[in-house]
């Protein structure tokens, strides 16, 4: 960025910092040497998303990150404050179900498959000798062979997982959410185009994250307590069960229900406070709610571990309906959320909004599907590992088998959709062949070169087809998930349910079941392998970092266990640097240029400035997804009105893009917003064939290396000239040549 190998960090730390060239470090002390020329600086924030190798483990938090994105995808609306709060409440409830699903999957593996089924079966225990001390036959009735004590010991695994999630959230919370933005008064919504990104407390969500972390931690511990206690309670309530323990079981259930009600109440409380810097932390709630859940878990372990003569583990644990209830509740939440999003979208329709405002519900559905695939994949693989013969244990719940069986038809549908999109891209490529020849008229024709350029342009348009892909995937997932839920009511696997029907139907059911189990296992192994490679390989970690660029830009408003929001560090950093520079002297001005995700950070930081500071800033964005991705998927925050207000409030804004860029695009400001922000699309490649200026073939740059285009230097120079207070200049117009 600085085009100099000698750089010096002038402020910041090893995570994010501002650098200058070594020759420019003391620029403020030599004003005469810099009169009429700028002081270039670079803000480096890549370590926030692809820093140390531990970031690769964030892949396990992918469903939480996706559901958190849905919170910010609500449509643009007007005078619908209660409906907006309902939208956020529904997304937070969906996030809570994902936490319960993850912990329930851990309970299924540790409590049901390992401690209850395998340890209670001699054949499985002999195959897995490390479980011998839990087996009543192998250990000859040892102390740990009691079913309740086996469950109590195995409960350490899901409880430790919950504690790990709490620790990671707490650690990243102190590193990211604790970065306090600049303190200032809130502006009326009409002065910032209605976007909340300009509110003083938007990038300071410590209070909500702490509250949600306490609730989700308690929910995880209560899930473990319910899984342990329900098995013992079922035995106590049977014929001849001990009356005292039966009474204690009812009291424990009542306490669990009361604590769960408190958890739901905490999640349903009003969300973020953005109009001011909220310094409160609700310390009593944050500390006491997880502690109360931990106490109930300890009581459940003691209750389950009590001696019960005649109690033996057979079949599956009684918690099988839990997965069905979670799946049903998630589907219901998605449907209600879709209705709410439709109501919001109708109040102020935005034709550019993805899926007509239904992007949020669709993404919630994908998050729930990811959670189901990950939990089902772990259960299926552990069951196969423990029981290689497939006959000694009952295996995971039937619903997980049905969910795995719907994966093959879903993949067939998605492959068909990908084929259709590829066909459309091929047709567009044929159209672009003529356009390329017109753009490079007078050049000697090279059919291979023309095809490469046209193909790159056609492939770049696939980004605009992502809403269709998400819509089809989420709709098919919802319908197939409902079918799996209905099929699981038979308490039979798909092949068993199809037994006695037509041979074709039975064969298709067996194939889908076997292929689905294989695919879900392969996907889980691929997921773990990818995470392991990213843990060791810095280049792979940077690739995953691209995913985090978008996924972790937004604050954790729906799920506290999502990867941390790097913008809660980056935006205050940029705001502080921009404000301190412009306020140091009356004639201080700056051009902030951002590429790709950096342009989003630049816009967010500009919104955080005061109106007076904003008027001394010019924006230069290139390869920017501000409208193409953020404006379509997050219309309430980057919609046309918000971007138009940003254009009006900064001194000037110019945007560069290419038709070969699959990420960046024009800003497309509505109405008669002048001067225009978008420059005419840059040529890519710069030269079709060999020329005196380009004697070697010019590459197709796509999303990268915008600085190589002469237009970048031209636009930067125009903005710098405009900002010089001693040389007034008219606002640039697209009709006036540069």
XYZ file of C-alpha atoms in Angstrom, residues 69-688:
620
model
C -25.559 -12.405 10.101
C -29.322 -12.847 9.781
C -29.887 -10.322 12.579
C -28.448 -7.556 10.400
C -30.303 -8.574 7.225
C -33.649 -7.099 8.148
C -35.330 -4.992 5.433
C -35.456 -1.224 5.441
C -38.557 0.033 7.213
C -40.200 3.155 8.576
C -42.107 3.623 11.851
C -42.105 -0.089 12.682
C -40.064 -0.126 15.891
C -42.026 -2.965 17.505
C -41.826 -5.125 14.395
C -38.088 -4.494 14.190
C -37.697 -5.605 17.817
C -39.769 -8.712 17.068
C -37.457 -9.511 14.147
C -34.399 -9.312 16.408
C -36.106 -11.365 19.120
C -36.908 -14.189 16.691
C -33.314 -14.316 15.433
C -31.992 -14.419 19.002
C -34.335 -17.314 19.786
C -33.062 -19.137 16.689
C -29.531 -18.604 17.955
C -30.503 -20.067 21.323
C -31.835 -23.214 19.633
C -28.472 -23.660 17.892
C -26.679 -23.607 21.234
C -29.082 -26.184 22.653
C -28.670 -28.290 19.489
C -24.866 -28.267 19.738
C -24.858 -29.261 23.405
C -27.585 -31.864 22.776
C -25.397 -33.375 20.042
C -22.501 -33.573 22.492
C -24.833 -35.247 25.007
C -25.944 -37.694 22.328
C -22.347 -38.696 21.651
C -21.016 -38.811 25.216
C -24.075 -39.812 27.250
C -26.190 -41.877 24.863
C -23.804 -43.546 22.418
C -20.759 -43.991 24.680
C -21.938 -44.196 28.304
C -25.464 -45.580 27.870
C -25.462 -47.778 24.760
C -21.867 -48.924 24.221
C -20.838 -49.221 27.885
C -24.052 -51.117 28.579
C -23.391 -53.694 25.845
C -20.706 -56.343 26.312
C -19.864 -56.681 22.594
C -19.366 -52.946 22.170
C -17.332 -52.672 25.370
C -15.024 -55.481 24.320
C -14.474 -53.697 21.024
C -13.692 -50.445 22.879
C -11.632 -51.544 25.868
C -11.210 -47.982 27.151
C -14.879 -48.156 28.230
C -14.331 -51.375 30.173
C -14.442 -49.744 33.615
C -17.979 -48.508 32.789
C -19.323 -51.906 31.729
C -21.259 -53.922 34.342
C -20.017 -57.208 32.851
C -16.401 -56.330 32.044
C -15.785 -54.491 35.338
C -17.747 -57.120 37.287
C -20.222 -54.618 38.700
C -17.704 -51.838 39.428
C -18.740 -48.598 41.101
C -18.759 -46.650 37.816
C -20.804 -49.321 36.037
C -24.036 -48.000 37.547
C -26.043 -46.360 34.690
C -26.529 -43.070 36.519
C -22.846 -42.805 37.427
C -21.845 -43.550 33.853
C -24.063 -40.714 32.694
C -22.716 -38.385 35.394
C -19.141 -39.087 34.313
C -19.918 -38.679 30.608
C -21.664 -35.360 31.325
C -18.205 -33.862 31.794
C -17.799 -33.774 27.984
C -20.802 -31.557 27.037
C -20.300 -29.483 30.205
C -16.659 -28.901 29.233
C -17.765 -27.954 25.719
C -20.136 -25.367 27.161
C -17.360 -24.057 29.376
C -15.027 -23.822 26.384
C -17.567 -21.788 24.420
C -18.008 -19.495 27.429
C -14.242 -19.062 27.737
C -13.714 -18.293 24.054
C -16.549 -15.788 24.055
C -15.248 -14.153 27.226
C -11.679 -13.988 25.913
C -12.586 -12.469 22.557
C -15.066 -10.169 24.285
C -12.250 -8.594 26.289
C -10.106 -8.247 23.146
C -12.737 -6.804 20.769
C -15.887 -5.478 22.428
C -13.820 -3.709 25.100
C -12.418 -1.253 22.526
C -14.373 1.900 23.322
C -15.324 4.171 20.382
C -15.058 7.931 20.527
C -17.643 9.495 22.803
C -20.048 11.875 21.095
C -23.708 12.833 21.040
C -26.170 10.895 18.905
C -27.406 12.415 15.652
C -31.017 12.308 14.472
C -31.708 9.449 12.097
C -32.635 11.829 9.330
C -29.134 13.314 9.364
C -27.504 9.940 8.714
C -29.988 8.504 6.248
C -31.662 6.277 8.823
C -28.691 3.901 9.127
C -27.736 2.920 12.644
C -24.030 2.576 11.780
C -23.562 6.233 12.698
C -24.908 5.860 16.231
C -22.339 6.292 19.032
C -22.957 2.891 20.606
C -23.259 0.772 17.465
C -19.736 -0.646 17.705
C -19.837 -1.132 21.467
C -22.064 -4.109 22.276
C -20.430 -5.325 25.489
C -23.618 -5.317 27.534
C -25.694 -7.387 25.129
C -22.880 -9.873 24.468
C -22.340 -10.373 28.199
C -26.064 -10.877 28.763
C -26.444 -13.332 25.902
C -23.289 -15.175 26.924
C -24.719 -15.763 30.385
C -28.022 -16.982 28.929
C -26.461 -19.329 26.364
C -24.000 -20.744 28.904
C -26.859 -21.445 31.278
C -28.871 -23.005 28.424
C -26.000 -25.368 27.624
C -25.576 -26.443 31.245
C -29.329 -26.915 31.660
C -29.379 -29.115 28.543
C -26.742 -31.371 30.081
C -28.609 -31.460 33.394
C -31.857 -32.397 31.650
C -30.156 -35.143 29.643
C -28.640 -36.696 32.784
C -31.658 -36.286 35.023
C -34.331 -37.442 32.569
C -32.977 -40.997 32.351
C -32.957 -41.400 36.140
C -36.382 -39.766 36.473
C -37.890 -42.181 33.944
C -36.740 -45.136 36.049
C -37.950 -43.550 39.310
C -41.421 -42.914 37.877
C -41.808 -46.470 36.688
C -43.539 -49.245 38.619
C -41.749 -49.901 41.898
C -39.550 -46.815 41.667
C -38.291 -45.205 44.904
C -40.808 -42.618 46.108
C -38.208 -40.261 47.613
C -36.142 -40.140 44.470
C -39.317 -39.703 42.423
C -40.174 -36.604 44.468
C -36.655 -35.259 44.141
C -36.862 -35.819 40.381
C -40.020 -33.726 40.128
C -38.414 -30.944 42.181
C -35.335 -31.021 39.973
C -37.487 -30.831 36.837
C -39.376 -27.851 38.246
C -36.114 -26.058 39.018
C -34.799 -26.756 35.518
C -37.986 -25.401 33.942
C -37.843 -22.233 36.062
C -34.201 -21.613 35.193
C -34.923 -22.280 31.504
C -37.749 -19.726 31.642
C -35.296 -17.153 33.023
C -32.894 -17.949 30.168
C -35.617 -17.376 27.570
C -36.649 -14.147 29.319
C -33.069 -12.851 29.197
C -32.798 -13.666 25.478
C -36.149 -12.001 24.766
C -35.263 -8.781 26.528
C -34.654 -5.717 24.393
C -31.421 -6.051 22.445
C -28.752 -3.463 21.784
C -28.534 0.089 23.052
C -26.935 2.055 20.195
C -27.807 5.691 20.883
C -25.135 5.939 23.579
C -22.092 4.106 24.928
C -23.713 1.652 27.319
C -21.157 1.019 30.083
C -23.403 -1.171 32.264
C -22.865 -4.937 32.333
C -25.745 -6.392 34.412
C -23.119 -8.022 36.640
C -25.590 -9.809 38.922
C -27.351 -11.461 35.990
C -24.135 -12.266 34.146
C -22.660 -14.031 37.180
C -25.652 -15.601 38.884
C -27.501 -17.125 35.931
C -24.646 -19.440 34.795
C -23.847 -20.190 38.438
C -27.450 -21.227 39.106
C -27.394 -23.496 36.041
C -24.093 -25.005 37.220
C -25.592 -25.737 40.647
C -28.587 -27.448 39.035
C -26.216 -29.519 36.895
C -24.336 -30.626 40.004
C -27.620 -31.587 41.707
C -28.672 -33.517 38.572
C -25.379 -35.442 38.614
C -25.825 -36.337 42.286
C -29.443 -37.324 41.676
C -28.548 -39.555 38.718
C -25.597 -41.131 40.538
C -27.714 -42.348 43.459
C -27.798 -46.111 43.825
C -30.825 -47.693 42.115
C -30.876 -51.507 42.259
C -32.306 -53.105 39.151
C -31.582 -50.176 36.817
C -30.007 -51.260 33.512
C -29.323 -49.357 30.302
C -31.312 -50.614 27.309
C -32.106 -49.027 23.967
C -31.547 -45.294 23.623
C -31.729 -42.530 26.203
C -35.181 -40.977 26.614
C -34.021 -37.720 25.035
C -34.630 -38.700 21.403
C -37.652 -36.372 21.000
C -35.378 -33.455 21.880
C -33.913 -33.299 18.374
C -37.370 -33.433 16.821
C -38.613 -30.633 19.084
C -35.600 -28.468 18.229
C -36.070 -29.048 14.488
C -39.788 -28.263 14.680
C -39.218 -25.080 16.696
C -36.496 -23.922 14.309
C -38.749 -24.418 11.300
C -41.557 -22.537 13.032
C -39.194 -19.651 13.859
C -38.075 -19.430 10.235
C -41.667 -19.254 8.974
C -42.690 -16.570 11.493
C -39.491 -14.626 10.775
C -40.297 -14.712 7.049
C -43.725 -13.221 7.742
C -42.198 -10.453 9.868
C -39.540 -9.697 7.238
C -42.221 -9.497 4.535
C -44.209 -7.022 6.624
C -41.104 -4.869 7.117
C -40.217 -4.980 3.433
C -43.694 -3.847 2.382
C -43.424 -0.625 4.408
C -40.516 0.589 2.254
C -39.924 -1.742 -0.714
C -36.359 -1.896 -1.991
C -36.099 -3.501 -5.448
C -32.390 -4.209 -4.937
C -32.860 -6.045 -1.614
C -31.913 -9.710 -1.821
C -34.900 -12.057 -2.028
C -37.327 -9.132 -1.538
C -36.298 -8.731 2.083
C -36.394 -12.447 2.920
C -32.619 -12.855 3.057
C -32.603 -12.975 6.859
C -35.076 -15.873 7.235
C -33.302 -17.794 4.463
C -29.941 -17.385 6.194
C -31.442 -18.499 9.526
C -32.656 -21.640 7.761
C -29.152 -22.278 6.424
C -27.673 -21.777 9.900
C -30.084 -24.340 11.349
C -29.237 -26.742 8.505
C -25.519 -26.311 9.166
C -26.065 -27.009 12.845
C -28.098 -30.108 12.029
C -25.529 -31.439 9.562
C -22.641 -30.874 11.966
C -24.432 -32.446 14.937
C -25.755 -35.341 12.863
C -22.362 -35.891 11.267
C -20.613 -36.165 14.633
C -23.251 -38.580 15.966
C -23.134 -40.771 12.852
C -19.330 -40.980 12.816
C -19.060 -41.742 16.530
C -21.735 -44.435 16.231
C -19.870 -46.061 13.340
C -16.590 -45.820 15.262
C -17.974 -47.363 18.447
C -19.981 -50.067 16.707
C -18.156 -51.277 13.635
C -20.549 -54.195 13.165
C -23.633 -51.987 13.333
C -25.590 -54.498 15.419
C -24.442 -54.146 19.030
C -25.936 -50.680 19.765
C -29.146 -48.949 18.713
C -27.281 -45.980 17.237
C -28.229 -42.292 17.076
C -31.843 -41.053 17.053
C -33.930 -41.943 14.020
C -34.399 -38.264 13.128
C -30.677 -37.867 12.474
C -30.852 -40.774 10.029
C -33.801 -39.176 8.221
C -31.980 -35.840 8.082
C -28.941 -37.546 6.560
C -31.176 -39.282 4.013
C -32.509 -36.003 2.601
C -28.998 -34.762 1.787
C -28.696 -36.686 -1.543
C -31.903 -35.232 -3.077
C -30.866 -31.782 -1.854
C -27.476 -32.168 -3.538
C -29.141 -33.307 -6.759
C -31.284 -30.167 -6.715
C -28.292 -27.907 -6.030
C -26.199 -29.559 -8.740
C -29.052 -29.027 -11.185
C -29.228 -25.375 -10.170
C -25.452 -25.004 -10.593
C -25.751 -26.549 -14.041
C -28.471 -24.062 -14.979
C -26.365 -21.145 -13.700
C -23.361 -22.423 -15.668
C -25.524 -22.600 -18.798
C -26.683 -19.010 -18.255
C -23.066 -17.924 -17.757
C -22.124 -19.680 -21.011
C -24.887 -17.834 -22.867
C -23.746 -14.541 -21.352
C -20.190 -15.346 -22.391
C -21.343 -15.632 -26.004
C -22.960 -12.202 -25.701
C -19.836 -10.723 -24.134
C -17.699 -11.858 -27.059
C -19.131 -9.072 -29.165
C -18.866 -6.554 -26.341
C -15.172 -7.309 -25.865
C -14.501 -6.736 -29.542
C -16.253 -3.347 -29.334
C -14.312 -2.357 -26.201
C -11.010 -3.104 -27.930
C -11.886 -1.945 -31.417
C -8.994 -1.652 -33.834
C -6.929 -4.344 -32.097
C -5.794 -7.467 -33.972
C -8.260 -10.218 -33.153
C -7.176 -13.080 -30.879
C -10.105 -15.513 -30.383
C -8.510 -17.195 -27.349
C -7.869 -13.834 -25.672
C -11.416 -12.673 -26.400
C -12.890 -15.862 -24.951
C -10.867 -15.497 -21.738
C -11.992 -11.908 -21.206
C -15.624 -12.712 -22.020
C -15.542 -15.770 -19.763
C -14.157 -13.745 -16.866
C -16.895 -11.150 -17.276
C -19.578 -13.830 -17.412
C -18.271 -15.607 -14.317
C -18.176 -12.315 -12.412
C -21.942 -11.993 -12.811
C -22.546 -15.201 -10.842
C -22.240 -13.152 -7.640
C -25.545 -11.521 -8.533
C -27.134 -14.994 -8.680
C -26.302 -15.806 -5.066
C -29.763 -14.690 -3.797
C -31.402 -17.230 -6.131
C -29.056 -19.967 -4.933
C -29.732 -19.139 -1.267
C -33.494 -18.965 -1.874
C -33.614 -22.385 -3.531
C -31.325 -23.966 -0.931
C -33.203 -22.615 2.081
C -36.642 -23.432 0.672
C -35.622 -26.977 -0.250
C -33.984 -27.420 3.153
C -37.145 -26.312 4.936
C -39.385 -28.667 2.924
C -37.026 -31.654 3.119
C -36.466 -31.032 6.827
C -40.219 -31.067 7.379
C -40.411 -34.343 5.483
C -37.633 -35.832 7.615
C -39.432 -34.719 10.763
C -42.653 -36.404 9.642
C -40.792 -39.561 8.630
C -39.099 -39.774 12.024
C -42.512 -40.010 13.687
C -42.684 -43.600 12.444
C -39.698 -44.418 14.685
C -38.217 -46.292 11.742
C -35.316 -45.518 9.451
C -36.146 -44.637 5.795
C -35.226 -48.137 4.591
C -37.391 -49.739 7.300
C -40.297 -47.399 6.587
C -40.109 -48.241 2.869
C -39.998 -51.976 3.495
C -42.948 -53.677 1.804
C -43.481 -50.918 -0.762
C -42.477 -50.919 -4.426
C -38.992 -52.212 -5.103
C -37.978 -48.903 -6.666
C -39.129 -46.931 -3.590
C -37.395 -49.308 -1.206
C -34.196 -49.192 -3.243
C -34.261 -45.415 -3.424
C -34.775 -45.178 0.353
C -31.879 -47.552 1.045
C -29.636 -45.696 -1.384
C -30.524 -42.292 0.084
C -29.949 -43.558 3.627
C -26.576 -45.155 2.861
C -25.391 -42.323 0.627
C -26.581 -39.688 3.091
C -24.736 -41.335 5.959
C -21.597 -41.530 3.829
C -21.907 -37.926 2.653
C -22.517 -36.536 6.114
C -19.505 -38.434 7.414
C -17.371 -37.341 4.475
C -18.471 -33.745 5.000
C -17.570 -33.886 8.666
C -14.134 -35.360 7.909
C -13.564 -32.771 5.171
C -14.582 -30.023 7.585
C -12.135 -31.216 10.247
C -9.372 -31.684 7.659
C -9.900 -28.179 6.321
C -9.720 -26.782 9.844
C -6.563 -28.788 10.584
C -4.917 -27.580 7.381
C -5.836 -23.994 8.159
C -4.391 -24.457 11.646
C -0.979 -25.238 10.120
C -1.036 -23.453 6.746
C -1.003 -19.651 6.746
C -2.223 -19.427 3.124
C -5.247 -21.624 3.891
C -5.859 -19.538 6.989
C -5.941 -16.408 4.817
C -8.500 -18.101 2.556
C -10.718 -18.771 5.559
C -10.034 -15.187 6.609
C -11.950 -14.029 3.524
C -15.011 -15.811 4.915
C -14.559 -14.041 8.239
C -14.240 -10.658 6.470
C -17.986 -10.625 5.836
C -19.183 -13.004 8.528
C -17.485 -11.292 11.459
C -17.887 -7.692 10.332
C -21.121 -7.374 12.294
C -21.383 -7.216 16.115
C -22.552 -10.302 17.994
C -26.163 -9.263 18.447
C -27.846 -12.674 18.045
C -25.309 -15.243 19.260
C -22.532 -14.646 21.824
C -20.542 -17.724 20.750
C -20.107 -16.491 17.170
C -16.578 -15.469 16.149
C -15.819 -11.969 17.449
C -16.606 -8.833 15.486
C -13.323 -7.407 14.213
C -15.032 -4.150 13.203
C -15.542 -3.341 16.883
C -11.776 -2.901 16.922
C -11.152 -1.667 13.362
C -13.886 0.992 13.129
C -12.938 2.733 16.413
C -9.288 2.574 15.336
C -10.046 4.299 12.046
C -12.420 6.790 13.644
C -9.870 7.811 16.261
C -7.141 8.207 13.646
C -9.321 10.190 11.244
C -10.692 12.470 13.959
C -7.345 13.157 15.610
C -5.774 13.995 12.231
C -8.495 16.380 11.043
C -8.812 18.115 14.431
C -5.085 18.693 14.939
C -5.062 21.758 12.660
C -7.721 23.739 10.845
C -6.333 22.949 7.390
C -6.035 19.210 7.914
C -7.915 17.095 5.348
C -7.692 13.442 4.337
C -8.599 11.002 1.589
C -9.452 7.570 2.967
C -9.184 4.896 0.309
C -10.380 1.356 0.797
C -10.298 -1.774 -1.318
C -12.959 -4.481 -1.031
C -13.828 -4.987 2.647
C -11.628 -2.007 3.478
C -14.144 0.212 1.685
C -16.865 -1.068 4.036
C -14.699 -0.237 7.053
C -13.978 3.198 5.586
C -17.688 3.931 5.150
C -18.498 2.685 8.656
C -15.736 4.834 10.146
C -16.889 7.890 8.205
C -20.399 7.457 9.609
C -18.923 7.484 13.127
C -17.341 10.920 12.632
C -19.068 14.148 13.610
C -20.636 16.106 10.709
C -17.845 18.681 10.894
C -15.134 16.020 10.633
C -17.029 14.205 7.888
C -16.954 17.293 5.677
C -13.142 17.235 5.741
C -12.949 13.669 4.447
C -13.038 12.333 0.892
C -13.683 8.692 0.042
C -11.937 6.686 -2.664
C -13.288 3.138 -2.912
C -12.335 0.448 -5.413
C -13.433 -3.148 -5.795
C -16.083 -2.196 -3.253
C -18.975 -4.517 -2.260
C -20.836 -1.649 -0.554
C -23.870 -1.837 -2.843
C -23.438 -5.136 -4.651
C -23.244 -7.271 -1.502
C -23.893 -5.131 1.586
C -26.551 -2.931 0.014
C -28.524 -5.953 -1.182
C -28.107 -8.263 1.808
C -28.120 -5.629 4.573
C -30.546 -3.019 3.190
C -31.426 -1.489 6.566
C -27.800 -0.424 7.057
C -26.302 -0.069 3.559
C -29.423 0.591 1.517
C -29.790 3.345 -1.095
C -30.818 5.991 1.446
C -27.844 5.249 3.707
C -25.293 5.379 0.874
C -26.873 8.563 -0.525
C -26.583 10.223 2.889
C -22.924 9.215 3.149
C -22.280 10.745 -0.261
C -23.926 13.987 0.819
C -22.120 14.212 4.159
C -18.508 13.586 3.090
C -16.656 16.145 1.001
C -16.571 13.902 -2.038
C -16.677 10.224 -2.984
C -15.384 8.378 -6.027
C -15.716 4.652 -6.709
C -13.791 2.451 -9.173
C -14.922 -0.952 -10.394
C -14.454 -3.448 -13.213
C -16.975 -5.669 -14.977
C -14.529 -8.553 -14.443
C -14.673 -8.078 -10.664
C -16.875 -10.724 -8.965
C -17.021 -8.771 -5.680
C -16.791 -5.045 -6.328
C -19.303 -3.036 -8.297
C -20.885 0.400 -8.748
C -22.553 2.209 -5.862
C -25.639 3.098 -7.931
C -26.846 6.066 -5.901
C -30.566 6.731 -6.420
C -32.209 9.748 -7.969
C -30.248 12.874 -8.891
C -27.337 12.445 -6.482
C -24.605 14.653 -7.941
C -21.735 14.596 -8.470
C -21.721 10.968 -9.518
C -19.777 8.569 -7.357
C -19.076 5.842 -9.905
C -16.447 6.286 -12.552
C -17.037 4.485 -15.817
C -16.048 0.820 -15.513
C -12.301 0.387 -15.828
C -10.876 -1.573 -18.714
C -9.638 -5.010 -17.768
C -7.182 -5.969 -19.116
C -5.610 -2.572 -19.689
C -4.441 -3.642 -23.143
C -5.876 -6.295 -25.432
